[in-house]
C-alpha atoms as a printed R data frame, in Angstrom:
    type eleno elety resid chain resno       x       y       z
1   ATOM     1    CA   PRO     A     1 127.849 106.196  77.065
2   ATOM     2    CA   GLN     A     2 125.555 105.305  79.952
3   ATOM     3    CA   LEU     A     3 126.625 106.299  83.429
4   ATOM     4    CA   PRO     A     4 126.352 103.660  86.158
5   ATOM     5    CA   ARG     A     5 123.280 104.257  88.303
6   ATOM     6    CA   ALA     A     6 123.753 104.512  92.055
7   ATOM     7    CA   LYS     A     7 121.881 101.960  94.136
8   ATOM     8    CA   ALA     A     8 118.812 103.505  95.729
9   ATOM     9    CA   PHE     A     9 118.850 101.270  98.808
10  ATOM    10    CA   ARG     A    10 120.833  98.460 100.365
11  ATOM    11    CA   MET     A    11 119.575  94.927 100.900
12  ATOM    12    CA   VAL     A    12 120.791  93.278 104.090
13  ATOM    13    CA   GLY     A    13 120.204  89.745 105.297
14  ATOM    14    CA   SER     A    14 116.934  88.037 104.462
15  ATOM    15    CA   ARG     A    15 115.116  91.224 103.468
16  ATOM    16    CA   SER     A    16 115.801  90.676  99.775
17  ATOM    17    CA   GLN     A    17 113.929  87.339  99.711
18  ATOM    18    CA   LEU     A    18 110.702  88.505 101.367
19  ATOM    19    CA   ARG     A    19 107.729  87.881  99.095
20  ATOM    20    CA   PRO     A    20 103.980  88.258  99.675
21  ATOM    21    CA   ALA     A    21 101.759  85.183  99.985
22  ATOM    22    CA   SER     A    22  99.830  86.164  96.855
23  ATOM    23    CA   ARG     A    23 100.446  88.853  94.295
24  ATOM    24    CA   PRO     A    24  97.320  89.550  92.235
25  ATOM    25    CA   LYS     A    25  97.528  91.771  89.184
26  ATOM    26    CA   ILE     A    26  96.653  95.370  90.037
27  ATOM    27    CA   VAL     A    27  94.313  96.911  87.477
28  ATOM    28    CA   LYS     A    28  93.687 100.653  87.509
29  ATOM    29    CA   LYS     A    29  90.531 101.808  85.735
30  ATOM    30    CA   LYS     A    30  91.894 105.326  85.309
31  ATOM    31    CA   SER     A    31  95.609 106.075  85.310
32  ATOM    32    CA   ASN     A    32  95.488 109.872  85.590
33  ATOM    33    CA   LYS     A    33  94.185 111.773  88.594
34  ATOM    34    CA   PHE     A    34  90.859 113.595  88.847
35  ATOM    35    CA   VAL     A    35  91.740 117.280  89.103
36  ATOM    36    CA   ARG     A    36  89.561 120.153  90.204
37  ATOM    37    CA   PHE     A    37  87.805 121.858  87.330
38  ATOM    38    CA   GLU     A    38  89.780 124.852  85.963
39  ATOM    39    CA   ALA     A    39  92.552 124.332  88.527
40  ATOM    40    CA   ASP     A    40  95.053 124.597  85.660
41  ATOM    41    CA   MET     A    41  93.970 128.201  85.061
42  ATOM    42    CA   TRP     A    42  95.091 129.639  88.416
43  ATOM    43    CA   LYS     A    43  98.212 128.936  90.413
44  ATOM    44    CA   ARG     A    44  96.416 129.725  93.678
45  ATOM    45    CA   MET     A    45  93.856 126.974  93.072
46  ATOM    46    CA   ASN     A    46  94.617 123.598  94.592
47  ATOM    47    CA   PRO     A    47  94.322 120.839  91.945
48  ATOM    48    CA   SER     A    48  92.924 118.265  94.411
49  ATOM    49    CA   TRP     A    49  89.389 117.172  93.574
50  ATOM    50    CA   ARG     A    50  86.443 119.258  94.735
51  ATOM    51    CA   LYS     A    51  82.839 118.610  93.778
52  ATOM    52    CA   PRO     A    52  81.435 121.429  91.613
53  ATOM    53    CA   HIS     A    53  78.541 123.341  93.192
54  ATOM    54    CA   GLY     A    54  77.980 126.226  90.765
55  ATOM    55    CA   MET     A    55  74.386 127.007  89.874
56  ATOM    56    CA   ASP     A    56  75.012 127.371  86.148
57  ATOM    57    CA   GLY     A    57  78.360 125.576  85.888
58  ATOM    58    CA   ARG     A    58  78.804 123.590  82.682
59  ATOM    59    CA   PHE     A    59  81.042 121.093  84.435
60  ATOM    60    CA   ARG     A    60  78.469 120.263  87.115
61  ATOM    61    CA   ARG     A    61  75.825 119.864  84.404
62  ATOM    62    CA   HIS     A    62  78.045 117.385  82.469
63  ATOM    63    CA   PHE     A    63  78.226 119.361  79.251
64  ATOM    64    CA   LYS     A    64  79.993 117.788  76.303
65  ATOM    65    CA   GLY     A    65  83.749 118.444  76.247
66  ATOM    66    CA   THR     A    66  84.197 118.798  80.013
67  ATOM    67    CA   PRO     A    67  86.411 116.408  82.037
68  ATOM    68    CA   LYS     A    68  85.145 113.245  83.691
69  ATOM    69    CA   HIS     A    69  83.623 113.377  87.183
70  ATOM    70    CA   VAL     A    70  84.579 111.240  90.159
71  ATOM    71    CA   LYS     A    71  82.206 108.262  90.327
72  ATOM    72    CA   ILE     A    72  82.031 105.066  92.336
73  ATOM    73    CA   GLY     A    73  82.645 103.030  89.187
74  ATOM    74    CA   TYR     A    74  86.250 104.224  89.000
75  ATOM    75    CA   GLY     A    75  87.032 102.543  92.328
76  ATOM    76    CA   SER     A    76  89.729  99.882  92.543
77  ATOM    77    CA   ASN     A    77  89.136  96.192  93.063
78  ATOM    78    CA   LYS     A    78  88.635  95.485  96.785
79  ATOM    79    CA   LYS     A    79  91.275  92.756  96.744
80  ATOM    80    CA   THR     A    80  93.969  95.047  95.334
81  ATOM    81    CA   ARG     A    81  92.847  98.431  96.703
82  ATOM    82    CA   PHE     A    82  95.719  99.273  99.069
83  ATOM    83    CA   LEU     A    83  98.354  96.977  97.579
84  ATOM    84    CA   MET     A    84 101.783  98.333  96.786
85  ATOM    85    CA   PRO     A    85 103.309  97.198  93.466
86  ATOM    86    CA   ASP     A    86 105.339  94.513  95.274
87  ATOM    87    CA   GLY     A    87 102.132  92.869  96.587
88  ATOM    88    CA   PHE     A    88 102.316  93.957 100.251
89  ATOM    89    CA   VAL     A    89  99.975  96.296 102.140
90  ATOM    90    CA   LYS     A    90 101.600  99.132 104.131
91  ATOM    91    CA   PHE     A    91 101.295  99.164 107.920
92  ATOM    92    CA   CYS     A    92 102.632 102.223 109.767
93  ATOM    93    CA   VAL     A    93 104.757 101.394 112.830
94  ATOM    94    CA   ASN     A    94 105.892 103.751 115.613
95  ATOM    95    CA   ASN     A    95 107.711 101.298 117.912
96  ATOM    96    CA   VAL     A    96 108.821  97.689 118.291
97  ATOM    97    CA   ALA     A    97 105.627  96.709 120.153
98  ATOM    98    CA   GLU     A    98 103.504  97.700 117.133
99  ATOM    99    CA   LEU     A    99 105.798  95.632 114.933
100 ATOM   100    CA   GLU     A   100 104.859  92.536 116.937
101 ATOM   101    CA   LEU     A   101 101.293  92.839 115.557
102 ATOM   102    CA   LEU     A   102 102.643  91.749 112.172
103 ATOM   103    CA   LEU     A   103 104.159  88.546 113.536
104 ATOM   104    CA   MET     A   104 101.520  86.275 111.970
105 ATOM   105    CA   HIS     A   105 100.832  88.567 108.992
106 ATOM   106    CA   ASN     A   106 104.307  89.042 107.529
107 ATOM   107    CA   LYS     A   107 103.224  87.600 104.157
108 ATOM   108    CA   LYS     A   108 100.512  90.229 103.677
109 ATOM   109    CA   TYR     A   109 101.694  93.412 105.410
110 ATOM   110    CA   ALA     A   110 104.949  95.332 105.091
111 ATOM   111    CA   CYS     A   111 105.892  97.707 107.885
112 ATOM   112    CA   GLU     A   112 106.598 101.360 107.216
113 ATOM   113    CA   ILE     A   113 108.379 103.242 109.988
114 ATOM   114    CA   ALA     A   114 106.593 106.514 110.826
115 ATOM   115    CA   HIS     A   115 108.366 109.743 109.873
116 ATOM   116    CA   ASN     A   116 108.757 110.993 113.454
117 ATOM   117    CA   VAL     A   117 110.610 107.949 114.836
118 ATOM   118    CA   SER     A   118 114.170 108.613 116.007
119 ATOM   119    CA   ALA     A   119 117.224 106.984 114.420
120 ATOM   120    CA   ARG     A   120 117.900 104.880 117.521
121 ATOM   121    CA   LYS     A   121 114.380 103.399 117.589
122 ATOM   122    CA   ARG     A   122 114.469 102.911 113.812
123 ATOM   123    CA   LYS     A   123 117.548 100.740 114.184
124 ATOM   124    CA   ALA     A   124 115.779  98.602 116.810
125 ATOM   125    CA   ILE     A   125 112.663  98.277 114.632
126 ATOM   126    CA   VAL     A   126 114.685  97.210 111.576
127 ATOM   127    CA   GLU     A   127 116.622  94.617 113.598
128 ATOM   128    CA   ARG     A   128 113.427  93.159 115.087
129 ATOM   129    CA   ALA     A   129 111.762  93.125 111.650
130 ATOM   130    CA   ASP     A   130 114.686  91.080 110.317
131 ATOM   131    CA   GLN     A   131 114.209  88.554 113.145
132 ATOM   132    CA   LEU     A   132 110.468  88.285 112.441
133 ATOM   133    CA   SER     A   133 111.088  88.311 108.640
134 ATOM   134    CA   ILE     A   134 108.864  91.352 108.119
135 ATOM   135    CA   LYS     A   135 109.526  93.593 105.134
136 ATOM   136    CA   VAL     A   136 110.336  97.226 105.980
137 ATOM   137    CA   THR     A   137 109.581  99.694 103.195
138 ATOM   138    CA   ASN     A   138 111.905 102.431 104.487
139 ATOM   139    CA   PRO     A   139 114.722 100.693 106.418
140 ATOM   140    CA   ASP     A   140 117.443 103.230 105.567
141 ATOM   141    CA   ALA     A   141 115.450 106.414 106.218
142 ATOM   142    CA   ARG     A   142 117.383 108.125 109.043
143 ATOM   143    CA   LEU     A   143 120.329 105.767 109.118
144 ATOM   144    CA   ARG     A   144 121.868 107.261 105.968
145 ATOM   145    CA   SER     A   145 122.458 110.699 107.482
146 ATOM   146    CA   GLU     A   146 123.822 109.180 110.701
147 ATOM   147    CA   GLU     A   147 126.421 107.069 108.857
148 ATOM   148    CA   ALA     A   148 127.557 110.011 106.722
149 ATOM   149    CA   GLU     A   149 128.471 112.157 109.724
């Protein structure tokens, strides 16, 4: 038997109906990440991409059987480059004044409250975003812990 899944977030007011002006299909040319060559061999090696510089390295010299290199051709379409799956572009907000910048652009940008904003200011930002009909990607971030206590 399947267990009922808990709701990940709550939808309040008009937030559930917010839709972007246009929602083009996002096409990724490569679904998996480019990892640093031989980063899987050592735990101490960070897997984030680094360009190979070795004098005799087979990876730098593009030998057969080595992984693909980062190239400009793998770049995303300019129109969909920073789009989230819901069709909005993220815009980081630290206070209510910065939220006002999105007044005329609420069909393209969704606001994301910065991680270091206090619970009190978060509440004010979420309320103002509801008035301006701006989507907030993380409206419940610090409010959950406050309500539990």
